[in-house]
CSV table of C-alpha atoms in Angstrom, one decimal:
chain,number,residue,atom,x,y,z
A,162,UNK,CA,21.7,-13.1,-34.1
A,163,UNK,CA,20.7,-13.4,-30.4
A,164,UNK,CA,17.9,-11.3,-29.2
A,165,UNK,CA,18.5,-9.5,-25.9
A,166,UNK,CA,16.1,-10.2,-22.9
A,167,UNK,CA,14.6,-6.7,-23.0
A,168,UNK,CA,13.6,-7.5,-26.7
A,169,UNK,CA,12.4,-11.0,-25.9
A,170,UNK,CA,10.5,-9.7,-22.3
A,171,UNK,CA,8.5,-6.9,-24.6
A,172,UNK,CA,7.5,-9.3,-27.2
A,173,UNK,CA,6.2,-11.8,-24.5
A,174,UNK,CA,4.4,-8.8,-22.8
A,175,UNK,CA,2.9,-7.9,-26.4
A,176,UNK,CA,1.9,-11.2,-26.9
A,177,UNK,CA,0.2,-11.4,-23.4
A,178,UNK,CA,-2.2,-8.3,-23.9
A,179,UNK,CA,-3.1,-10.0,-27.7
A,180,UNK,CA,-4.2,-13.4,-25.7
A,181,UNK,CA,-6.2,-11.2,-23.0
A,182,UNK,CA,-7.7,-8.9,-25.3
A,183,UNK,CA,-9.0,-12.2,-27.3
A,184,UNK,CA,-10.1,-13.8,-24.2
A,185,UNK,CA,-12.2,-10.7,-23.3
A,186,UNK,CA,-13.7,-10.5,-26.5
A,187,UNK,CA,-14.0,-14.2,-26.4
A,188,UNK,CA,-16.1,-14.0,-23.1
A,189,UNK,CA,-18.3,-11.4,-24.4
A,190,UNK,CA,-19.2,-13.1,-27.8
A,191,UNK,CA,-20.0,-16.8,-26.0
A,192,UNK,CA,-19.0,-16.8,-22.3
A,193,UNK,CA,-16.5,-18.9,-20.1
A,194,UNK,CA,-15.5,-21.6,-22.0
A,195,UNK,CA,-12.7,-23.6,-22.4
A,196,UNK,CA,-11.2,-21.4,-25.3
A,197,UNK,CA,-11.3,-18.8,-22.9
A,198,UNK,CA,-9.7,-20.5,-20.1
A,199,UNK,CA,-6.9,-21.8,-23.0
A,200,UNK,CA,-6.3,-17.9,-23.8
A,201,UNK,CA,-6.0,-16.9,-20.5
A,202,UNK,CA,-3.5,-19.7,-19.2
A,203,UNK,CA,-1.1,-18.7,-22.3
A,204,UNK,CA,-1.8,-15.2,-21.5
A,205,UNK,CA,-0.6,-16.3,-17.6
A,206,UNK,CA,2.8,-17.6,-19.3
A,207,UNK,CA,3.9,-15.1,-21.3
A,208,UNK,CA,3.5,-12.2,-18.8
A,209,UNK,CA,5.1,-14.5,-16.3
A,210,UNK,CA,8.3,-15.0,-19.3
A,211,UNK,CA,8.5,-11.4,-19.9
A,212,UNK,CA,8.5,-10.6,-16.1
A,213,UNK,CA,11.6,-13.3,-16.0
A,214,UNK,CA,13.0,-11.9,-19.0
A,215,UNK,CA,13.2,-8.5,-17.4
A,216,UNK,CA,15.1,-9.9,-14.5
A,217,UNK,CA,17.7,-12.0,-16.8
A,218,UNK,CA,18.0,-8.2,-18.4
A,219,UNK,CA,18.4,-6.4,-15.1
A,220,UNK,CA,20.9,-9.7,-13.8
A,221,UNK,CA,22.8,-9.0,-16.8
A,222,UNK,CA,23.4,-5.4,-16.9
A,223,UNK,CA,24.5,-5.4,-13.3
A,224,UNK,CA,27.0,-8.2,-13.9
A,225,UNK,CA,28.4,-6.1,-16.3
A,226,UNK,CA,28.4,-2.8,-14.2
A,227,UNK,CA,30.1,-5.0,-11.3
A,228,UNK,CA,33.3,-5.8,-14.3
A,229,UNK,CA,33.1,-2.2,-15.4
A,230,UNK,CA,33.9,-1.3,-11.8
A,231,UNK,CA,36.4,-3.9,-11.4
A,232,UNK,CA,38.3,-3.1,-14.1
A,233,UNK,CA,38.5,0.5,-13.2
């Protein structure tokens, strides 16, 4: 079953916040370290995926407006 990009951009975004929120409490339990750094680069990525992910869905739906007007 594919998942659409909507579903794939929220779980990216979800998965973001979860790496920034254990960065943050990472830097207040021992400081800037590399962990932290590590959490915050994968946090980077996935808000950067979802972000793409969001425009593949926004691509997509207008694509299909576009044929739905064709059509008509």
């Amino acid at each position: 079953m594919r998942r659409s990009p909507l579903y794939m951009a929220v779980t990216y975004f979800i998965l973001g916040a979860v790496f920034v929120f254990f960065a943050v409490q990472n830097v207040a339990r021992s400081g800037w370290d590399f962990f932290t750094y590590f959490l915050i680069i994968l946090a980077t990525l996935d808000i950067g995926s979802g972000i793409r992910f969001i425009g593949i869905h926004r691509k997509i739906k207008q694509m299909n407006n576009d044929q739905q007007t064709k059509s008509k």
